[in-house]
Coordinates of C-alpha atoms in Angstrom, one line a residue:
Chain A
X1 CA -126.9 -92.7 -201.3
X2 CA -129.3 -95.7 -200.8
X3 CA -128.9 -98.0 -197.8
X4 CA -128.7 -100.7 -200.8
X5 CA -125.7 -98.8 -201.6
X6 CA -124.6 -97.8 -198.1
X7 CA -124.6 -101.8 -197.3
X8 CA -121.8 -102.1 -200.3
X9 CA -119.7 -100.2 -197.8
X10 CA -119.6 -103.0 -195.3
X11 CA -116.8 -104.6 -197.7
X12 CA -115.1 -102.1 -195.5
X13 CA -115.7 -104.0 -192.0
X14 CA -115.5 -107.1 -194.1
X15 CA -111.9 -106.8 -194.9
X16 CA -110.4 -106.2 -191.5
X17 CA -112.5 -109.1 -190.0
X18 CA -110.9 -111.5 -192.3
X19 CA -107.5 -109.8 -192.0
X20 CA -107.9 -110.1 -188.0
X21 CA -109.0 -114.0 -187.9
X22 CA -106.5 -115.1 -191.0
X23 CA -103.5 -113.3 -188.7
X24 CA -104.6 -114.2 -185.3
X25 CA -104.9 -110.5 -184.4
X26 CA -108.2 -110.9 -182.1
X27 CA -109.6 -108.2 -183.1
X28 CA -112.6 -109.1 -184.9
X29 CA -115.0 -108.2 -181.7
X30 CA -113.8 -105.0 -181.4
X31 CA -114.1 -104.6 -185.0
X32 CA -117.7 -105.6 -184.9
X33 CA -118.6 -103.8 -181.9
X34 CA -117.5 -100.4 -183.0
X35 CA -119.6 -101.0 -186.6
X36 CA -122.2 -101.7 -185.3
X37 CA -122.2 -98.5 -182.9
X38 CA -121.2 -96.7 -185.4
X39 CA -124.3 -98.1 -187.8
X40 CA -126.7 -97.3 -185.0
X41 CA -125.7 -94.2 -183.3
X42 CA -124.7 -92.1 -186.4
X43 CA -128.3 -93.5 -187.7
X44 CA -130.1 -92.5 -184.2
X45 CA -128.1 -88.6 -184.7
X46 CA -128.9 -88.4 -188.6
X47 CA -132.7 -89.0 -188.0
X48 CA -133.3 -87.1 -184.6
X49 CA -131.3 -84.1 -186.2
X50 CA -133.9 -84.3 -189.4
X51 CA -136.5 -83.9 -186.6
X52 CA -135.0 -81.0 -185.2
X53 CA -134.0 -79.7 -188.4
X54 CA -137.7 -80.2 -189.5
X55 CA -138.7 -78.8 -186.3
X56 CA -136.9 -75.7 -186.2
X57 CA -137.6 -75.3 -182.9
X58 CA -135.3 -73.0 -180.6
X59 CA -136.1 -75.8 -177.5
X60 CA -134.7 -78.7 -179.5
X61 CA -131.6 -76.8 -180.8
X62 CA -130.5 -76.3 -177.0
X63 CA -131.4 -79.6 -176.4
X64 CA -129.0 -81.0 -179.1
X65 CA -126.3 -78.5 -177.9
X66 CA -126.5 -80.0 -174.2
X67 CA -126.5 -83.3 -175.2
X68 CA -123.3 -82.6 -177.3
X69 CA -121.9 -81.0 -174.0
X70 CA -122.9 -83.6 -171.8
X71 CA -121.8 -86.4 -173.5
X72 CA -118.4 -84.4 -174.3
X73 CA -117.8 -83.8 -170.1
X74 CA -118.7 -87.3 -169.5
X75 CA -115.6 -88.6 -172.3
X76 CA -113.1 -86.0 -170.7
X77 CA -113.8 -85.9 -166.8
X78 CA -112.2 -89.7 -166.4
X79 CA -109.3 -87.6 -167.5
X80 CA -109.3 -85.4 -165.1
X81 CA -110.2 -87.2 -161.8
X82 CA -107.4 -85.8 -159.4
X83 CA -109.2 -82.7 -159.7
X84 CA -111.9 -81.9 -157.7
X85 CA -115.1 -81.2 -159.8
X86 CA -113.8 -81.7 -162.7
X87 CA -116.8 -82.2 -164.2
X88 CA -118.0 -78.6 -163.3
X89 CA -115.1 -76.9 -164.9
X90 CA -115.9 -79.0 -168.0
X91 CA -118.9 -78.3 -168.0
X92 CA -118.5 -74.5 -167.4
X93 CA -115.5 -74.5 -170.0
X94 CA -117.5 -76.2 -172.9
X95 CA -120.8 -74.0 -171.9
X96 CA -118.0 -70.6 -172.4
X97 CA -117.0 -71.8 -175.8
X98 CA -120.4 -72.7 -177.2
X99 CA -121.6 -69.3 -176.2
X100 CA -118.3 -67.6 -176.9
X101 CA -118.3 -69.4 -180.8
X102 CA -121.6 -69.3 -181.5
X103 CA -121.9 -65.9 -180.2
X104 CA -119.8 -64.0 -182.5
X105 CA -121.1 -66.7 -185.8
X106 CA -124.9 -65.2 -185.1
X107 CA -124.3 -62.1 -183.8
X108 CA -121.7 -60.8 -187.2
X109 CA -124.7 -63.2 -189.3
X110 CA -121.2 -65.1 -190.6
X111 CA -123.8 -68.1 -190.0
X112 CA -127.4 -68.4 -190.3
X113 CA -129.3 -69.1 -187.0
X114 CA -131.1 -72.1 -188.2
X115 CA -130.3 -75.9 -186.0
X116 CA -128.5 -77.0 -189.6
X117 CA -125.5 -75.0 -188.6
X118 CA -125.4 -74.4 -185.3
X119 CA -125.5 -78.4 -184.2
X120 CA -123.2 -79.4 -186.9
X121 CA -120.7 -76.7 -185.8
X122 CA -121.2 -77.1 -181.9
X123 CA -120.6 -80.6 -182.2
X124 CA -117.2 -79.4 -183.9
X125 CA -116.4 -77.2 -181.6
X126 CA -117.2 -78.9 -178.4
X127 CA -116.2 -82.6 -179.6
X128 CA -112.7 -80.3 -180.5
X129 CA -112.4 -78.6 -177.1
X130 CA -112.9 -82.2 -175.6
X131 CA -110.0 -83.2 -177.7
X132 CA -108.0 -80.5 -175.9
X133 CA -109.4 -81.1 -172.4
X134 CA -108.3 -84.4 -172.1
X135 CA -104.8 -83.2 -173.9
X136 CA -104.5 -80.9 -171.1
X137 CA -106.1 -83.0 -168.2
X138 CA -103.3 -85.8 -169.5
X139 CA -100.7 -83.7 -169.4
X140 CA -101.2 -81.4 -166.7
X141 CA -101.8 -84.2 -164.3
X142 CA -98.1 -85.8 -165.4
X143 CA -96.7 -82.4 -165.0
X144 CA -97.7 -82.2 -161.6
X145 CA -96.4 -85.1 -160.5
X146 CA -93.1 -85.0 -162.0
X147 CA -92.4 -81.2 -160.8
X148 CA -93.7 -82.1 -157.0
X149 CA -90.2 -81.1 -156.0
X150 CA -90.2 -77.5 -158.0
X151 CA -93.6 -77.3 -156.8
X152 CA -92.8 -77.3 -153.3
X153 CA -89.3 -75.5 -153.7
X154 CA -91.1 -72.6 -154.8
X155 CA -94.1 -73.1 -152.1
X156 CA -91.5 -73.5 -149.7
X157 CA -89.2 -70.2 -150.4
X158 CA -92.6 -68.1 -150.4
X159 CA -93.8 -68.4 -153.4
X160 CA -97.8 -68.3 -153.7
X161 CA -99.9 -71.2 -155.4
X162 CA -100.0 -69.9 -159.0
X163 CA -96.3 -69.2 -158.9
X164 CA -95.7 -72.6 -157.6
X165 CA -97.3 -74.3 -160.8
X166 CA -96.5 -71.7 -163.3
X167 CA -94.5 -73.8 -165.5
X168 CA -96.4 -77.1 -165.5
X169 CA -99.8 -75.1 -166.6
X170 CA -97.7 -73.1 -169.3
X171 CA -96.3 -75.9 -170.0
X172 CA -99.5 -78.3 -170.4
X173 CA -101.7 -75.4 -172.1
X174 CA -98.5 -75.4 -174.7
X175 CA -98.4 -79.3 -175.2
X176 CA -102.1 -79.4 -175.1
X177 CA -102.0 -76.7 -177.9
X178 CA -99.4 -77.5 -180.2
X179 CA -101.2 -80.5 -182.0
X180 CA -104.1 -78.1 -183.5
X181 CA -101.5 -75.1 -184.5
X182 CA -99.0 -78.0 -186.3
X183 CA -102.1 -79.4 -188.2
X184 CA -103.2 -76.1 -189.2
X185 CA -99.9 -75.3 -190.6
X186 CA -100.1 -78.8 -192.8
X187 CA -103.5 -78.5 -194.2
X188 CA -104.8 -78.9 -197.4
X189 CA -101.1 -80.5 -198.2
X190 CA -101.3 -83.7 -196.7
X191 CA -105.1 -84.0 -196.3
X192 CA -108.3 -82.6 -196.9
X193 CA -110.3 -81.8 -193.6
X194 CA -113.4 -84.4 -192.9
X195 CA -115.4 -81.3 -193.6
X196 CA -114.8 -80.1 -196.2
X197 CA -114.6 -83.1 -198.2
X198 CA -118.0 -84.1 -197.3
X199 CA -119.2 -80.8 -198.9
X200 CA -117.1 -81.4 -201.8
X201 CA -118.3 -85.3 -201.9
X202 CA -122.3 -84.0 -201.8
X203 CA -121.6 -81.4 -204.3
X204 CA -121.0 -78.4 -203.3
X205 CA -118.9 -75.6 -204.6
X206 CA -114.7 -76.2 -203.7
X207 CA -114.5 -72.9 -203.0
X208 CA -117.8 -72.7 -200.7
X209 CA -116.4 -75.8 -198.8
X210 CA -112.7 -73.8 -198.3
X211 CA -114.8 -70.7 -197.0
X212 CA -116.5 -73.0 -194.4
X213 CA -113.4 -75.1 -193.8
X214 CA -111.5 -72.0 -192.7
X215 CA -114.4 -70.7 -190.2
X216 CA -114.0 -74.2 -188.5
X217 CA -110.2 -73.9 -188.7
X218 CA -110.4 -70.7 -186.8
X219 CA -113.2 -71.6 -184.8
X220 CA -111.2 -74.4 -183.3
X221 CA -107.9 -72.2 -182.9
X222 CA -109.8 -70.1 -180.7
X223 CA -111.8 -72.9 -178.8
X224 CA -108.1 -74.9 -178.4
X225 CA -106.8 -72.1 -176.6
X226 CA -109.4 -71.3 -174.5
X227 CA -110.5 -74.8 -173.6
X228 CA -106.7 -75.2 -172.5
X229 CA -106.3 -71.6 -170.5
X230 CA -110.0 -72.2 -168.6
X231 CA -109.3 -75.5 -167.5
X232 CA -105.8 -74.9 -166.6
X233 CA -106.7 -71.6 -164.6
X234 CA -110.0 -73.4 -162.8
X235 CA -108.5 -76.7 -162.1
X236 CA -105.0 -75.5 -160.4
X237 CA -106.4 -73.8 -157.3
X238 CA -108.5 -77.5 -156.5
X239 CA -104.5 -78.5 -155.9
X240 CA -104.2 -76.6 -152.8
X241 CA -105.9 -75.6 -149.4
X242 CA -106.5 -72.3 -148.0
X243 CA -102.9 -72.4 -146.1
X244 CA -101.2 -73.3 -149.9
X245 CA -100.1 -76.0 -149.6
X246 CA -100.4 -78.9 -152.1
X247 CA -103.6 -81.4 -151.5
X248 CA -102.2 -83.9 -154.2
X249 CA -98.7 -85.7 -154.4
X250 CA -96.1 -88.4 -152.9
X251 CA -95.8 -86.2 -149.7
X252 CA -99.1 -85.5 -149.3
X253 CA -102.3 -86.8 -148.3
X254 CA -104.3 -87.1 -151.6
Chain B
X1 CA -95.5 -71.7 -124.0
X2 CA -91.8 -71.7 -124.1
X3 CA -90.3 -68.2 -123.9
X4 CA -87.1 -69.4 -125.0
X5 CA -89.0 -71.1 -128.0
X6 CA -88.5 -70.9 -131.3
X7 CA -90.4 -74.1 -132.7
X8 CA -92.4 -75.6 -129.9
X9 CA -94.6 -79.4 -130.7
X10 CA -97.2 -80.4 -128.9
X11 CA -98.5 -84.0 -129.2
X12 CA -98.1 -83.8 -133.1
X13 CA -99.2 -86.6 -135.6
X14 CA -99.0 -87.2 -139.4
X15 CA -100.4 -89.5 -141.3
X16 CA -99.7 -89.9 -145.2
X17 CA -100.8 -92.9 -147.4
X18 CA -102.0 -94.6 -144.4
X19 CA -98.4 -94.6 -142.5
X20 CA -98.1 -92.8 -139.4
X21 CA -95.2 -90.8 -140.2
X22 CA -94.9 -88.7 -137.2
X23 CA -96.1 -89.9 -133.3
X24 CA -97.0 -87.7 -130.8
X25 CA -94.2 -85.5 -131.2
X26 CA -93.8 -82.7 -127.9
X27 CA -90.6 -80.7 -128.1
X28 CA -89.0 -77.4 -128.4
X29 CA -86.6 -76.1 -131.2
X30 CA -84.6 -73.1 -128.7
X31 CA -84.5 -69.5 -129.9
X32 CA -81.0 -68.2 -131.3
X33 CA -79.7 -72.4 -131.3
X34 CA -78.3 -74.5 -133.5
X35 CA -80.5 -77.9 -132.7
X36 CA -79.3 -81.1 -134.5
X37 CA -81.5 -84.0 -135.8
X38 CA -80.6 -87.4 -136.4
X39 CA -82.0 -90.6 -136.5
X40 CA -82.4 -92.9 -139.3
X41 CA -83.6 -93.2 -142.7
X42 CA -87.9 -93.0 -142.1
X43 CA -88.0 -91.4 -138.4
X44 CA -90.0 -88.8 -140.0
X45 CA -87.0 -85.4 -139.9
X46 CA -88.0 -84.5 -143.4
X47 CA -91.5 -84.5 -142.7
X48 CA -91.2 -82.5 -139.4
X49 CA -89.4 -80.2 -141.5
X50 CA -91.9 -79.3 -144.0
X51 CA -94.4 -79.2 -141.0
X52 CA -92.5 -76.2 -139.4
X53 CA -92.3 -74.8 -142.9
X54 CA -96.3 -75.0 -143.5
X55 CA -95.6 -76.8 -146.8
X56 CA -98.0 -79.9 -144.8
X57 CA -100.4 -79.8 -141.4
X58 CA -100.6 -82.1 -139.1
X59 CA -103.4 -84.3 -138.6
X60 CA -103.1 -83.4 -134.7
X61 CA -101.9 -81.4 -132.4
X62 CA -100.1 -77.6 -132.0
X63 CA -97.9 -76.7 -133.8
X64 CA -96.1 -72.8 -132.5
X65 CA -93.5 -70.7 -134.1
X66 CA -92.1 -68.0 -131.2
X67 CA -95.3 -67.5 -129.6
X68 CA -97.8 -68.1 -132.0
X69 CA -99.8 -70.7 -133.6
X70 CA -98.2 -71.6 -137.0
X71 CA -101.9 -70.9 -138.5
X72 CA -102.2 -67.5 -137.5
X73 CA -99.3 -66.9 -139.8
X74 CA -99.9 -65.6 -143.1
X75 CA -98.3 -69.3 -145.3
X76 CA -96.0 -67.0 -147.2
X77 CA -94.8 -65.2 -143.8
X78 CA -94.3 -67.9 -142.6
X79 CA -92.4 -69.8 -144.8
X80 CA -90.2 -66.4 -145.7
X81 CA -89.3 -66.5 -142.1
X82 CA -88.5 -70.3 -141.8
X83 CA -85.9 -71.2 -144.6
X84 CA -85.8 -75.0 -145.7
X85 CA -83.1 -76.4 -147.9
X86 CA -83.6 -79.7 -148.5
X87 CA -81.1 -83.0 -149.0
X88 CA -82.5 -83.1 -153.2
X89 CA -81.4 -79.3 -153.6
X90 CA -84.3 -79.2 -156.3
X91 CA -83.2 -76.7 -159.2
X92 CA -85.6 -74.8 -161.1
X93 CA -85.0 -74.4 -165.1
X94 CA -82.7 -71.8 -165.6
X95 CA -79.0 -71.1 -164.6
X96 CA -77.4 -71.0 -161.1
X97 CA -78.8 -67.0 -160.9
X98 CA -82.2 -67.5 -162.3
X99 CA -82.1 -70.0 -159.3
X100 CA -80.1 -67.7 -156.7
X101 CA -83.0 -65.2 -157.9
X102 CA -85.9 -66.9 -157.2
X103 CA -86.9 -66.3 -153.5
X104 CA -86.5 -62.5 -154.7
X105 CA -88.8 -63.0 -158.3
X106 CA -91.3 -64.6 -155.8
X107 CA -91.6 -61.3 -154.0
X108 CA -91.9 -59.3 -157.0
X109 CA -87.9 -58.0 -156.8
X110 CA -84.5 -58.3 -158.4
X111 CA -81.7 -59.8 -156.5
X112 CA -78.8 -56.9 -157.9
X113 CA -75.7 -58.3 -158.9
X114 CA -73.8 -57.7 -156.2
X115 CA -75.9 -59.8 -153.5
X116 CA -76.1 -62.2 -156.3
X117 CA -72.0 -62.5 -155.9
X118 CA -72.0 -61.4 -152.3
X119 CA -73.7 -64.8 -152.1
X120 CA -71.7 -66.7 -154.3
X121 CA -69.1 -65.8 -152.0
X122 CA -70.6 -67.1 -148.9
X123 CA -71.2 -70.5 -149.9
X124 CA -68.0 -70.5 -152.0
X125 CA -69.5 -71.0 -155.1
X126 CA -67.4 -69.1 -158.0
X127 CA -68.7 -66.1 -159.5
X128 CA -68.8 -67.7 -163.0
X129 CA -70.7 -70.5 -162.4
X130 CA -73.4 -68.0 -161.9
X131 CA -74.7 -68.1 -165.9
X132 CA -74.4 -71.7 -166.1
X133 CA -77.2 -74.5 -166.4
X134 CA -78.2 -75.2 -162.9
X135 CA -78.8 -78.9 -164.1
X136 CA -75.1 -78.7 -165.2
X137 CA -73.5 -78.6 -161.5
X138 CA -71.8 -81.1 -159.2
X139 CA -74.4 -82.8 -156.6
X140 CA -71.9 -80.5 -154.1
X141 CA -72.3 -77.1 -155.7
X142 CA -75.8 -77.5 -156.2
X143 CA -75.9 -78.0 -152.1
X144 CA -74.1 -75.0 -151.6
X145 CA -76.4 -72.9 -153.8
X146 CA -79.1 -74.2 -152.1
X147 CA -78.2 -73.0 -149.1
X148 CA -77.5 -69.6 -150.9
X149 CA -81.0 -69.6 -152.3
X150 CA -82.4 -70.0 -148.8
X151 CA -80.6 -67.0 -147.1
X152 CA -81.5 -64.6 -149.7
X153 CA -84.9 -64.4 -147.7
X154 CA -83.0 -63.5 -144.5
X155 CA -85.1 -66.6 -142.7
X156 CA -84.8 -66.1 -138.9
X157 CA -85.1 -70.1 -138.5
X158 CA -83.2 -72.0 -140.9
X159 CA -83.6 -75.7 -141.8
X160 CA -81.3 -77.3 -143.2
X161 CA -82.0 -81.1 -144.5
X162 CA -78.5 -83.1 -145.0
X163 CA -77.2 -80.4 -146.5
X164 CA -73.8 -81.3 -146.4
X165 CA -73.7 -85.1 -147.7
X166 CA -72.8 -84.5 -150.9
X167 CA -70.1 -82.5 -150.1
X168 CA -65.8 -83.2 -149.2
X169 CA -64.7 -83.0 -146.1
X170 CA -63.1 -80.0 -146.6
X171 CA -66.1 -78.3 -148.2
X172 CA -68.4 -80.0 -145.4
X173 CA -66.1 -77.9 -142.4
X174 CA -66.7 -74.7 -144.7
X175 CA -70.5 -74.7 -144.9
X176 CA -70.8 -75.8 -140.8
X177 CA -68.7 -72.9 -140.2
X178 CA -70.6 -70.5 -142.1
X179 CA -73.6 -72.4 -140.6
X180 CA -72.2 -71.6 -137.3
X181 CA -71.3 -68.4 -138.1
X182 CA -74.8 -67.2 -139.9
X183 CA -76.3 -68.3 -136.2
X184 CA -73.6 -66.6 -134.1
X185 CA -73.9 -63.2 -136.4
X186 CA -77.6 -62.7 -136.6
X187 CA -79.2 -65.2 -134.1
X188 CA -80.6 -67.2 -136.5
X189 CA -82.2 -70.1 -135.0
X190 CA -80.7 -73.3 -136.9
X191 CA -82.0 -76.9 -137.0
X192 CA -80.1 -79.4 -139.0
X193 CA -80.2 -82.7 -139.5
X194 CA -77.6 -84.8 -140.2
X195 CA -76.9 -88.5 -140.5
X196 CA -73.2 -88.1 -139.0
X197 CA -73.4 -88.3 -135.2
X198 CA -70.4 -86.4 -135.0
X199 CA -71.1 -83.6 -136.9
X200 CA -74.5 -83.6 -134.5
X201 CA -72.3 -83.6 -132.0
X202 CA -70.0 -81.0 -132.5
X203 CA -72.3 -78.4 -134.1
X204 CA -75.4 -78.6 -132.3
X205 CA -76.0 -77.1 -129.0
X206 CA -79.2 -79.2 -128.6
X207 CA -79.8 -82.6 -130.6
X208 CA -83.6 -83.9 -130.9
X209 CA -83.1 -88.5 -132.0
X210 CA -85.5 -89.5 -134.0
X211 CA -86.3 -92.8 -134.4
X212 CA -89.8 -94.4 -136.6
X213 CA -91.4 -91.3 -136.2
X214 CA -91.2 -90.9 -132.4
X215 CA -89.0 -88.3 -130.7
X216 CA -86.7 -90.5 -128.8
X217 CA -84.8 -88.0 -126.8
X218 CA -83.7 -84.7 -126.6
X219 CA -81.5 -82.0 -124.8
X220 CA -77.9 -80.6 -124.9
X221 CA -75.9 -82.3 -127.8
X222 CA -73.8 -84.0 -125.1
X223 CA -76.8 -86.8 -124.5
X224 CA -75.5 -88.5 -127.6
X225 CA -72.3 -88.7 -125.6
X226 CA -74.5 -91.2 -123.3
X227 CA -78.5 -92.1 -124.2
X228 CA -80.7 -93.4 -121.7
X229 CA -82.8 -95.0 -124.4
X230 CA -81.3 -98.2 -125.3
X231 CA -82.5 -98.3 -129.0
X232 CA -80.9 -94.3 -129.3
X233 CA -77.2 -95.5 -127.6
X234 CA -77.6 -98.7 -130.2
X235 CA -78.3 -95.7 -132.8
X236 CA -75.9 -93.8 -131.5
X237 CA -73.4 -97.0 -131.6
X238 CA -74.2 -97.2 -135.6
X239 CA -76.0 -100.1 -134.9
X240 CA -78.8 -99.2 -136.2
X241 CA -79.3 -97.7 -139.7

């Protein structure tokens, strides 16, 4: 595709511009902003991964990878700020996945070592698991605060920490999760996955794109639920102090 | 120390969300007693509650249960040993026996059927409720298994938070005489606090009055027949709320 071409495409941003300022919807700035980041940091991402693709240096490839991570722990910690060091645990989860994933992709050769799969797919992966991390942050967070009560029936009758917020993690891991499993079970009905219509789109074989489309699929199963279990498991004992009791809450002094 | 003592303050504070909940608080909860607490809505009963339960510490002060610092107690000791039933009666999911169960489940046991009705009986709950939706009883019954819930551990100091306000005034003379009689049987050291004066009268050997997070006065139940503290007799008079 030419950038004569490519600029065709700003019909696209045209149309809602017009729509927002004919209706009054105020949205035009918004609109604007988010093309022209988009323009400029897809842009910035296309041409320093042609570098490291170029490259094909090992250096650059982890680089890439921690940037991914980095920028994915800064999106999700806001989430997540009731918990102390949050970031951490992000950061710790996201590292556990990317080695986890990529991991068993190179080590069973199901994907060549070379930066033009690994970044693409880390980026998936990660940018998935930050999906779930906020899901779970979100709701875990709620589910605290609306069970306080349970929470410190169960404290109060003997129970230890993890028993205490048993249900609100299952819980949260379960709400966090269910999103991924229920699009899984619709796929390829309702629509094609971003993937693997951009391999279809630049030509490659259907059957090729499926193949690759179900690696990611599974690849973010696996990610989902992990993501969810870490963080849930790391994050609840931050709640309470040595003598278990609860840190955060109406009653309490957080 | 207090040999007589089962709870014993000294100069206790707590702070939450920048209000001074509790002040200063010195006093002694006797051994084997049932001890009355009133005073109205905010003094801070609640709070002094979960303190003597380790569910909170204070920002100051000792805190001692029998003769021992309440830290050098393991927290789930401690709180096996000091029962709290609060006013809410918070339910868990489940029916009334998954609830009835759950201070044994905690520990890793079963609660057999027959302490399961055994307790029933006690509160005068009915058998048959026991397989119900605990979010499907009356305010009153799910007082009453409350209480239950709590003496499944055996606690040897029980609190008991307004546990009778939802409750008849039949039902009400049922639970302070099994109240009564749990503490004349086994010893158990009871602290209650209630919002009727006469009930804190009749029931309690000792009475602590509360009032805005200061302990007012304290000593046989019959003070409340005559305070010295003017803002406790105007409390007393239901003059103050």
């Amino acid at each position: 595709m030419s950038y004569l071409t490519l600029s065709f495409a700003l019909i696209f941003v045209i149309i809602p511009l017009v729509l927002s300022k004919t209706l009054h919807l105020g949205l035009e700035k918004d609109t604007l902003v988010a093309a022209i980041r988009s323009i400029v940091q897809l842009l910035i991402v296309g041409y320093l991964l042609q570098y490291v693709f170029d490259a094909e240096n090992i250096l650059y490839i982890l680089l890439m990878v921690l940037l991914i991570i980095g920028a994915a722990t800064q999106n999700a910690r806001k989430k997540g700020a009731a918990i102390k060091g949050i970031t951490w645990k992000l950061v710790i989860t996201f590292i556990t996945i990317e080695v986890l994933t990529q991991g068993i992709l190179l080590g069973l050769s199901i994907t060549p070592a070379t930066p033009q799969y690994i970044i693409p797919i880390s980026g998936m992966i990660v940018g998935n698991s930050m999906v779930l991390s906020i899901l779970f942050l979100n709701r875990f967070t709620s589910e605290v605060e609306t069970h306080e009560n349970e929470t410190e029936l169960i404290l109060s009758l003997g129970g230890t920490p993890k028993q205490a917020i048993h249900r609100q993690l299952t819980d949260s891991i379960k709400a966090s999760i269910i999103p991924t499993i229920e699009s899984q079970k619709t796929i390829g009905l309702v629509q094609l996955p971003g993937m693997m219509s951009g391999q279809i789109i630049a030509g490659a074989d259907p059957v090729q794109a499926v193949q690759f489309q179900l690696l990611i699929l599974f690849l973010v199963m696996t990610s989902a639920i992990i993501t969810s279990i870490m963080l849930g498991y790391l994050s609840y004992p931050t709640l309470f102090n040595q003598r278990m009791q609860m840190l955060v809450g109406k009653n309490n002094k957080v | 120390m207090t040999d007589n003592a089962a709870i014993q303050f000294k100069n206790v504070n707590y702070s939450a969300g920048g209000t001074h909940i509790l002040k200063d608080i010195t006093g002694v909860f006797v051994k084997g007693k049932i001890t009355t607490l009133v005073g109205p809505s905010g003094a801070g009963k609640t709070t002094l509650f979960k303190l003597c339960n380790g569910l909170i510490p204070p920002d100051s002060g000792e805190i001692y249960l029998h003769d021992k610092h309440i830290d050098s107690y393991d927290p789930v000791k401690l709180r096996l040993g000091v029962g709290l039933a609060l006013q809410d009666a918070t339910m868990i999911r489940g029916s009334v026996r998954n609830n009835l169960a759950l201070p044994m489940e905690l520990q890793g046991k079963q609660l057999a059927e027959e302490h399961a009705n055994e307790l029933m009986e006690v509160v005068d709950l009915d058998k048959q409720l026991l397989d119900q939706d605990a979010k499907e009883i009356s305010g009153g019954q799910r007082q009453r298994l409350s209480i239950a819930r709590t003496l499944v551990n055996n606690p040897e100091i029980l609190l008991l938070d307004e546990i009778t306000s939802s409750l008849d005034r039949v039902s009400k003379k049922d639970v302070e005489n099994l109240i009564m009689k749990i503490n004349r049987d086994y010893g158990t050291t009871i602290i209650w606090i209630t919002h009727s004066i006469h009930q804190a009268r009749t029931i309690g050997d000792y009475t602590w009055v509360m009032m805005d997070g200061s302990l007012m006065e304290s000593g046989e139940s019959g003070l409340l027949d005559n305070p010295e503290n003017n803002a406790v007799n105007q409390f007393v008079k239901g003059e103050v709320e």
